[in-house]
Short mmCIF file of C-alpha atoms in Angstrom, two decimals:
data_model
loop_
_atom_site.label_atom_id
_atom_site.label_comp_id
_atom_site.label_asym_id
_atom_site.label_seq_id
_atom_site.Cartn_x
_atom_site.Cartn_y
_atom_site.Cartn_z
CA MET A 1 122.32 98.28 60.18
CA SER A 2 121.47 101.03 57.73
CA HIS A 3 117.80 101.31 58.33
CA ASP A 4 116.40 104.51 59.69
CA PRO A 5 113.64 104.03 62.36
CA LEU A 6 111.69 106.84 60.79
CA SER A 7 111.97 105.74 57.17
CA PRO A 8 108.63 105.87 55.30
CA SER A 9 106.29 102.98 55.76
CA PRO A 10 106.34 100.29 53.06
CA ARG A 11 102.74 101.34 52.39
CA GLY A 12 102.25 102.84 48.94
CA PRO A 13 102.16 106.59 48.41
CA HIS A 14 98.42 106.73 47.80
CA CYS A 15 97.43 104.31 50.59
CA PRO A 16 95.54 105.81 53.58
CA PRO A 17 97.05 105.94 57.05
CA ALA A 18 96.92 102.73 59.12
CA THR A 19 94.17 104.07 61.34
CA VAL A 20 91.95 104.81 58.36
CA LEU A 21 92.20 101.22 57.20
CA GLU A 22 91.41 100.14 60.80
CA ALA A 23 88.35 102.37 60.81
CA LEU A 24 87.23 100.92 57.45
CA SER A 25 87.69 97.36 58.84
CA VAL A 26 84.90 98.07 61.40
CA GLY A 27 82.64 99.72 58.88
CA GLU A 28 83.31 103.44 59.71
CA ALA A 29 82.84 106.01 57.00
CA ALA A 30 85.68 107.07 54.74
CA PRO A 31 85.89 109.47 51.82
CA GLU A 32 84.92 108.00 48.45
CA ALA A 33 88.44 108.49 47.08
CA VAL A 34 89.87 106.39 49.89
CA ARG A 35 87.32 103.60 49.34
CA ALA A 36 88.03 103.63 45.62
CA HIS A 37 91.78 103.37 46.33
CA VAL A 38 91.35 100.52 48.77
CA GLU A 39 89.20 98.49 46.39
CA GLY A 40 91.91 98.65 43.75
CA CYS A 41 94.94 98.23 46.00
CA THR A 42 96.24 94.73 46.81
CA ASP A 43 98.15 95.82 49.88
CA CYS A 44 95.21 97.71 51.40
CA ARG A 45 92.83 94.89 50.72
CA GLY A 46 95.28 92.47 52.25
CA GLN A 47 95.50 94.59 55.38
CA LEU A 48 91.71 94.82 55.64
CA ALA A 49 91.41 91.03 55.28
CA ALA A 50 94.08 90.56 58.00
CA LEU A 51 92.18 92.92 60.34
CA THR A 52 88.94 91.15 59.66
CA SER A 53 90.32 87.66 60.36
CA GLY A 54 92.17 88.99 63.47
CA ARG A 55 88.96 90.33 64.81
CA GLU A 56 87.13 87.10 64.26
CA ALA A 57 89.86 85.13 66.06
CA PHE A 58 89.86 87.62 68.86
CA LEU A 59 86.11 87.33 69.45
CA ARG A 60 86.26 83.56 69.27
CA ALA A 61 88.85 83.60 72.02
CA LYS A 62 86.96 86.12 74.10
CA PRO A 63 83.29 86.59 73.21
CA PRO A 64 81.47 89.73 74.48
CA GLU A 65 79.62 87.96 77.27
CA LEU A 66 82.88 86.70 78.70
CA PHE A 67 84.46 90.14 78.48
CA LEU A 68 81.49 91.71 80.19
CA ARG A 69 81.70 89.31 83.05
CA GLN A 70 85.41 90.22 83.44
CA LEU A 71 84.49 93.91 83.54
CA GLU A 72 81.83 93.31 86.19
CA ARG A 73 84.31 91.44 88.40
CA ARG A 74 86.90 94.14 87.96
CA ALA A 75 84.49 96.90 88.76
CA ALA A 76 83.10 95.09 91.76
CA ALA A 77 86.57 94.25 93.10
CA ALA A 78 88.14 97.70 93.03
CA PRO A 79 86.06 100.45 91.55
CA ARG A 80 88.83 103.00 91.04
CA LYS A 81 91.44 101.80 93.39
CA ARG A 82 93.72 100.29 90.77
CA TRP A 83 94.41 103.76 89.30
CA LEU A 84 94.89 105.39 92.67
CA ARG A 85 97.26 102.90 93.99
CA PRO A 86 100.44 104.93 93.20
CA LEU A 87 98.93 107.89 94.88
CA LEU A 88 97.74 105.96 97.91
CA ALA A 89 101.21 104.50 98.35
CA ALA A 90 102.66 108.02 98.45
CA CYS A 91 100.00 109.73 100.51
CA VAL A 92 98.78 108.68 103.91
CA PRO A 93 95.81 110.87 104.76
CA LEU A 94 93.86 111.00 101.61
CA VAL A 95 90.49 112.50 101.16
CA LEU A 96 88.96 111.97 97.81
CA LEU A 97 86.79 114.74 96.75
CA LEU A 98 85.41 116.53 93.92
CA LEU A 99 82.94 119.18 93.75
CA ILE A 100 81.46 119.09 90.35
CA VAL A 101 78.99 121.84 89.91
CA PRO A 102 77.99 123.23 86.62
CA ARG A 103 78.08 127.04 86.56
CA LEU A 104 77.01 127.84 83.13
CA GLY A 105 74.24 129.66 81.47
CA GLU A 106 71.53 127.12 81.80
CA GLU A 107 70.35 127.84 78.24
CA ASN A 108 73.46 126.09 76.97
CA GLY A 109 72.27 122.79 78.38
CA VAL A 110 75.86 121.45 78.55
CA ARG A 111 76.57 117.95 79.79
CA LEU A 112 79.13 117.21 82.48
CA LYS A 113 79.06 113.48 82.19
CA GLY A 114 82.53 112.01 82.44
CA ASP A 115 84.23 115.22 83.50
CA ALA A 116 86.20 115.48 86.76
CA PHE A 117 88.13 118.33 88.33
CA ARG A 118 90.52 117.37 91.09
CA VAL A 119 92.79 119.50 93.30
CA VAL A 120 95.55 118.20 95.45
CA VAL A 121 97.44 120.17 98.11
CA SER A 122 101.08 119.66 99.08
CA ARG A 123 102.44 120.99 102.34
CA ALA A 124 106.07 121.06 103.52
CA GLY A 125 106.74 117.84 105.38
CA GLY A 126 103.26 116.42 104.71
CA ALA A 127 101.77 114.01 102.26
CA PRO A 128 99.73 115.39 99.30
CA GLU A 129 96.00 115.45 99.98
CA LEU A 130 93.08 115.58 97.59
CA LEU A 131 90.82 118.42 98.55
CA ALA A 132 87.14 118.13 99.33
CA PRO A 133 84.69 121.05 99.10
CA ASP A 134 85.34 123.59 101.85
CA ALA A 135 88.64 121.95 102.77
CA GLN A 136 90.97 124.11 104.79
CA VAL A 137 94.07 125.39 103.12
CA HIS A 138 96.76 127.74 104.34
CA PRO A 139 99.08 130.43 102.90
CA GLY A 140 102.07 128.67 101.40
CA ASP A 141 100.16 125.52 100.45
CA ALA A 142 100.93 124.35 96.88
CA LEU A 143 98.00 123.21 94.77
CA ARG A 144 98.01 120.98 91.73
CA PHE A 145 95.19 120.30 89.38
CA ALA A 146 93.78 117.52 87.25
CA TYR A 147 90.92 117.72 84.78
CA GLU A 148 89.50 114.70 83.01
CA ALA A 149 87.14 115.08 80.12
CA PRO A 150 86.07 112.48 77.56
CA GLU A 151 87.10 114.64 74.63
CA ALA A 152 90.14 116.85 73.86
CA GLY A 153 89.66 120.57 74.52
CA HIS A 154 91.10 123.51 76.30
CA LEU A 155 91.32 124.25 79.98
CA LEU A 156 91.65 127.31 82.25
CA VAL A 157 91.73 127.08 85.98
CA LEU A 158 90.79 130.42 87.57
CA GLU A 159 90.92 131.60 91.14
CA LEU A 160 88.82 134.13 93.03
CA ASP A 161 90.29 134.80 96.52
CA GLY A 162 88.84 136.26 99.70
CA ARG A 163 90.03 139.74 98.83
CA GLY A 164 88.19 139.73 95.49
CA ALA A 165 91.32 139.26 93.40
CA ALA A 166 91.02 136.89 90.40
CA SER A 167 93.90 135.13 88.63
CA VAL A 168 94.76 132.31 86.30
CA PHE A 169 96.15 129.28 88.07
CA HIS A 170 96.41 127.02 84.98
CA PRO A 171 98.23 127.69 82.74
CA TYR A 172 99.62 129.86 85.45
CA GLY A 173 99.47 133.59 84.66
CA SER A 174 98.46 132.89 81.07
CA ALA A 175 96.09 135.01 79.00
CA THR A 176 94.55 131.95 77.30
CA SER A 177 93.66 128.37 78.04
CA ALA A 178 95.94 125.39 77.57
CA PRO A 179 95.16 122.38 75.33
CA LEU A 180 94.02 119.29 77.22
CA ALA A 181 94.06 115.80 75.81
CA ALA A 182 91.00 113.58 76.15
CA GLY A 183 90.87 111.36 79.18
CA GLN A 184 93.80 113.10 80.89
CA ARG A 185 93.85 111.75 84.44
CA GLU A 186 97.33 112.78 85.42
CA PHE A 187 97.87 115.97 87.39
CA LEU A 188 98.82 118.86 85.23
CA PRO A 189 102.47 120.01 85.35
CA GLY A 190 103.40 122.72 87.82
CA SER A 191 101.84 123.89 91.11
CA VAL A 192 100.54 127.20 92.50
CA VAL A 193 101.48 128.46 95.97
CA LEU A 194 98.63 130.16 97.85
CA ASP A 195 99.13 133.72 99.12
CA ASP A 196 97.81 135.01 102.48
CA ALA A 197 94.41 136.35 101.33
CA PRO A 198 92.01 134.84 103.96
CA GLY A 199 88.54 133.54 103.56
CA PRO A 200 86.83 131.51 100.87
CA GLU A 201 88.99 130.66 97.88
CA TRP A 202 87.07 129.68 94.72
CA LEU A 203 88.70 127.54 92.07
CA LEU A 204 86.89 127.42 88.70
CA ALA A 205 87.86 124.93 85.97
CA VAL A 206 86.67 126.15 82.56
CA PHE A 207 86.77 123.47 79.87
CA SER A 208 86.03 124.41 76.27
CA PRO A 209 86.26 122.77 72.86
CA ARG A 210 88.01 125.97 71.66
CA PRO A 211 90.74 128.12 73.21
CA VAL A 212 89.39 130.51 75.80
CA GLU A 213 90.54 134.04 76.66
CA ALA A 214 91.05 134.52 80.40
CA ALA A 215 90.56 138.32 80.57
CA PRO A 216 86.71 138.50 80.26
CA LEU A 217 86.27 135.64 82.69
CA LEU A 218 88.62 137.17 85.25
CA GLU A 219 86.77 140.47 84.90
CA ALA A 220 83.43 138.69 85.52
CA LEU A 221 84.83 137.06 88.61
CA ARG A 222 86.21 140.28 90.04
CA ALA A 223 82.81 141.87 89.57
CA GLN A 224 81.30 139.15 91.75
CA ALA A 225 83.72 139.55 94.64
CA GLY A 226 81.94 139.16 97.99
CA ARG A 227 79.00 137.12 96.54
CA ALA A 228 78.13 133.90 98.26
CA GLU A 229 78.84 131.99 95.08
CA PRO A 230 80.27 133.31 91.83
CA SER A 231 79.08 132.12 88.44
CA LEU A 232 80.59 132.23 84.98
CA SER A 233 79.02 132.31 81.57
CA CYS A 234 81.21 131.08 78.68
CA GLU A 235 79.75 129.90 75.40
CA GLY A 236 80.30 126.23 74.75
CA CYS A 237 82.21 125.77 78.00
CA ARG A 238 81.77 123.52 81.01
CA VAL A 239 82.58 125.13 84.32
CA MET A 240 83.20 123.35 87.60
CA MET A 241 83.85 125.03 90.91
CA LEU A 242 85.55 124.05 94.16
CA ARG A 243 85.39 126.31 97.19
CA LEU A 244 88.21 126.12 99.73
CA GLN A 245 88.53 127.85 103.10
CA LYS A 246 91.86 129.56 103.59
CA ARG A 247 93.01 130.09 107.20
CA PRO A 248 96.25 131.69 108.44
CA MET B 1 76.24 103.33 78.46
CA ASP B 2 74.37 100.07 79.22
CA ASP B 3 75.76 96.54 78.93
CA VAL B 4 74.03 95.86 75.59
CA GLN B 5 75.64 98.90 74.02
CA LEU B 6 78.97 98.07 75.63
CA ALA B 7 78.90 94.44 74.31
CA ARG B 8 78.09 95.76 70.79
CA LEU B 9 80.95 98.22 71.00
CA TYR B 10 83.30 95.51 72.23
CA GLU B 11 82.25 93.16 69.42
CA GLN B 12 82.92 95.79 66.85
CA TYR B 13 85.99 97.55 68.27
CA GLY B 14 87.40 95.32 71.05
CA TYR B 15 89.99 93.66 68.77
CA LEU B 16 91.38 96.97 67.46
CA VAL B 17 91.51 98.50 70.92
CA HIS B 18 93.28 95.42 72.27
CA ARG B 19 95.67 95.56 69.33
CA ARG B 20 96.48 99.18 69.95
CA CYS B 21 96.98 98.56 73.62
CA LEU B 22 99.35 95.71 72.80
CA GLN B 23 101.37 97.99 70.49
CA LEU B 24 101.68 100.49 73.33
CA VAL B 25 102.26 98.46 76.40
CA ARG B 26 103.69 95.29 74.81
CA ARG B 27 102.96 92.81 77.59
CA PRO B 28 99.83 90.75 76.81
CA GLU B 29 98.76 90.95 80.44
CA ASP B 30 99.11 94.71 80.47
CA ALA B 31 97.21 94.98 77.14
CA GLU B 32 94.39 92.96 78.70
CA ASP B 33 94.44 95.24 81.78
CA ALA B 34 94.35 98.38 79.51
CA LEU B 35 91.55 96.96 77.38
CA GLN B 36 89.38 96.32 80.39
CA GLU B 37 90.11 99.74 81.94
CA THR B 38 89.31 101.31 78.56
CA PHE B 39 85.87 99.76 78.46
CA LEU B 40 85.18 100.56 82.09
CA ARG B 41 85.88 104.22 81.31
CA VAL B 42 83.82 103.99 78.16
CA LYS B 43 80.92 102.83 80.29
CA ARG B 44 81.09 106.06 82.34
CA TYR B 45 81.34 108.28 79.34
CA ASP B 46 78.66 109.29 76.89
CA GLY B 47 80.25 108.58 73.59
CA PRO B 48 82.16 110.83 71.21
CA ARG B 49 80.94 114.16 69.91
CA GLU B 50 78.27 113.81 67.28
CA GLY B 51 79.75 112.79 63.97
CA GLY B 52 83.08 111.85 65.57
CA SER B 53 84.85 108.57 64.85
CA LEU B 54 84.12 105.94 67.48
CA LEU B 55 87.45 104.32 66.74
CA ALA B 56 89.37 107.51 67.26
CA TRP B 57 87.54 108.16 70.49
CA LEU B 58 88.24 104.63 71.81
CA TYR B 59 91.87 104.87 70.78
CA THR B 60 92.17 108.10 72.73
CA ILE B 61 90.78 106.55 75.86
CA ALA B 62 92.83 103.40 75.36
CA GLN B 63 95.94 105.43 74.90
CA ARG B 64 95.32 107.24 78.14
CA CYS B 65 94.81 103.95 79.98
CA CYS B 66 98.11 102.65 78.46
CA PHE B 67 99.93 105.79 79.43
CA ASP B 68 98.66 105.49 83.01
CA LEU B 69 99.88 101.95 83.00
CA LEU B 70 103.23 102.84 81.48
CA GLU B 71 103.67 105.44 84.25
CA ARG B 72 103.23 102.75 86.82
CA ARG B 73 105.53 100.37 84.93
CA GLY B 74 108.10 103.18 84.64
CA ARG B 75 109.19 102.29 88.15
CA GLU B 76 109.89 98.68 87.13
CA PRO B 77 112.94 97.34 85.35
CA THR B 78 113.08 97.62 81.58
CA LEU B 79 111.76 94.66 79.59
CA GLU B 80 114.05 91.84 78.66
CA GLU B 81 115.27 91.72 75.08
CA GLY B 82 113.49 88.38 74.67
CA GLN B 83 110.16 90.15 75.22
CA LEU B 84 111.18 92.81 72.69
CA ALA B 85 111.92 90.01 70.20
CA ALA B 86 108.56 88.44 70.87
CA LEU B 87 106.83 91.65 70.03
CA GLU B 88 108.67 91.86 66.74
CA GLU B 89 107.64 88.26 65.86
CA ARG B 90 104.03 89.20 66.56
CA GLY B 91 104.26 92.33 64.47
CA GLN B 92 102.28 92.42 61.25
CA GLY B 93 103.76 93.85 58.07
CA SER B 94 107.43 94.25 57.37
CA PRO B 95 110.23 93.65 59.82
CA GLU B 96 110.84 97.37 59.86
CA ASP B 97 107.32 97.94 61.10
CA GLY B 98 107.91 95.51 64.02
CA ASP B 99 111.15 97.31 64.86
CA ARG B 100 109.36 100.66 64.82
CA ARG B 101 106.65 99.49 67.12
CA ALA B 102 109.15 97.98 69.50
CA LEU B 103 111.19 101.17 69.68
CA LEU B 104 108.06 103.26 69.95
CA GLY B 105 107.10 101.36 73.11
CA LEU B 106 110.59 101.95 74.64
CA ALA B 107 110.46 105.66 73.70
CA LEU B 108 107.02 106.04 75.21
CA ARG B 109 108.27 104.94 78.60
CA GLN B 110 110.78 107.80 78.60
CA LEU B 111 108.83 110.77 77.28
CA ASP B 112 106.23 113.11 78.79
CA GLY B 113 102.46 112.63 78.21
CA LYS B 114 102.10 115.29 75.61
CA THR B 115 104.96 113.96 73.49
CA ARG B 116 103.57 110.45 73.84
CA THR B 117 100.17 111.46 72.54
CA ILE B 118 101.63 113.28 69.59
CA GLY B 119 104.05 110.44 68.80
CA VAL B 120 101.34 107.82 68.78
CA LEU B 121 99.11 109.88 66.46
CA HIS B 122 102.00 110.49 64.06
CA PHE B 123 103.89 107.24 64.14
CA LEU B 124 101.15 104.65 64.91
CA ASP B 125 98.06 106.31 63.36
CA GLY B 126 100.03 107.64 60.44
CA TYR B 127 98.66 111.19 60.62
CA THR B 128 100.57 114.20 59.24
CA GLN B 129 101.75 116.93 61.62
CA GLU B 130 98.92 119.18 60.55
CA GLU B 131 96.35 116.51 61.28
CA VAL B 132 97.90 115.81 64.65
CA ALA B 133 97.72 119.50 65.48
CA ALA B 134 94.03 119.62 64.49
CA GLN B 135 93.26 116.51 66.58
CA THR B 136 95.11 117.51 69.78
CA GLY B 137 94.56 121.27 69.82
CA TYR B 138 98.26 121.90 70.11
CA SER B 139 99.85 124.38 67.78
CA ARG B 140 101.71 123.21 64.65
CA ARG B 141 104.92 124.49 66.17
CA THR B 142 104.44 122.45 69.36
CA ILE B 143 103.76 119.34 67.29
CA GLY B 144 106.95 119.85 65.36
CA LYS B 145 109.03 120.42 68.47
CA LYS B 146 107.61 117.38 70.26
CA LEU B 147 108.11 115.15 67.25
CA GLN B 148 111.70 116.20 67.05
CA GLN B 149 112.20 115.12 70.70
CA PHE B 150 110.41 111.86 69.90
CA GLU B 151 112.48 111.23 66.75
CA GLN B 152 115.70 112.00 68.66
CA ARG B 153 114.80 109.48 71.35
CA LEU B 154 113.85 106.87 68.71
CA ARG B 155 117.10 107.36 66.90
CA GLN B 156 119.08 106.92 70.09
CA LEU B 157 117.26 103.68 70.75
CA TRP B 158 117.72 102.54 67.11
CA GLN B 159 121.44 103.08 67.39
CA ALA B 160 121.56 101.08 70.61
CA ARG B 161 119.51 98.23 69.16
CA PRO B 162 122.19 96.26 67.32
CA ARG B 163 124.10 95.90 70.66
CA LEU B 164 120.96 94.57 72.27
CA LYS B 165 120.65 91.95 69.49
CA GLU B 166 124.19 90.78 69.90
CA ARG B 167 123.59 89.97 73.52
CA ARG B 168 120.76 87.52 72.79
#
């Protein structure tokens, strides 16, 4: 077979991407030039017509009221268990936790709806465990992080330890944040092994629509060493904190 | 988001979201599963950023649901060729499009999350590399590198495909 799997689409050279036609089919806005092209293009009009009739048939087969009933049953049956099943299978003692506390300049009025910051600890010979606020951790424990946000952005996970040292845990040792896809529920790659600094260990997840420099935030954290609770100000960011208790 | 808003959203976008899920996970029962999970997550969220495309936002969530599902399915045996053929028959457009979608699904099972996201935006949504970079926040260099990996895997699968057909 001589085809190449990546050969250009049979779509004409001036036709918009498939997803633009899909957006047009549900009435979303498109540039005037795109609309003008679609009106005069047999292929594009044909694709729009196919999408419209496909939608009508889909809704006839499953109208909204039926779909909503299915959603209700699904939510009532197992609120989030379906997605935790693989983890549950692998981990025996599991404590689900999340401390979601906004630590931003209040003048920003940021929303935290839909965001979640999770930390899991792995110990030699033990099952991974999701950490609750003030959970006990020990030197040598390996931490992994997950951050879920409804939109794509950039993430930094910072640490302030009991000795007042601040560092970047994700992306580990980096000077800037790492891109984060929207709705990312998987744990981020790599883990961080805790050192022997005793006392409260603060983990701060900083999520921003734009890349974030770590240096000023680390400096701000170091300046707050010893305080009961640190805070961070970062324009346009959402900050969540989790305090752990490190014991020898 | 309340039920009235959710029903309206489903009425307008449910078909496209289901279609995208089917393209990604291939099994109708998995696509249904992913569609429901997508709208359950949508119910918890607040909507896209002001001025953002609802469809793009829903596709992003649906894609994440599908990838979660593919992760779980990754531990299961690969699909039978008959199921692959069924997908091609369901495909809209040219036979090449159906082949591409089928191979895309196979490749998705074998690549990391970042590469999957980039591959979907480029190969399914039809965006250029620059547009993918703008949408994901990854650098243009990262996009190029990841697409190379994706293309390499797709080509390997493409080469293996005639042998699969002969066994039918």
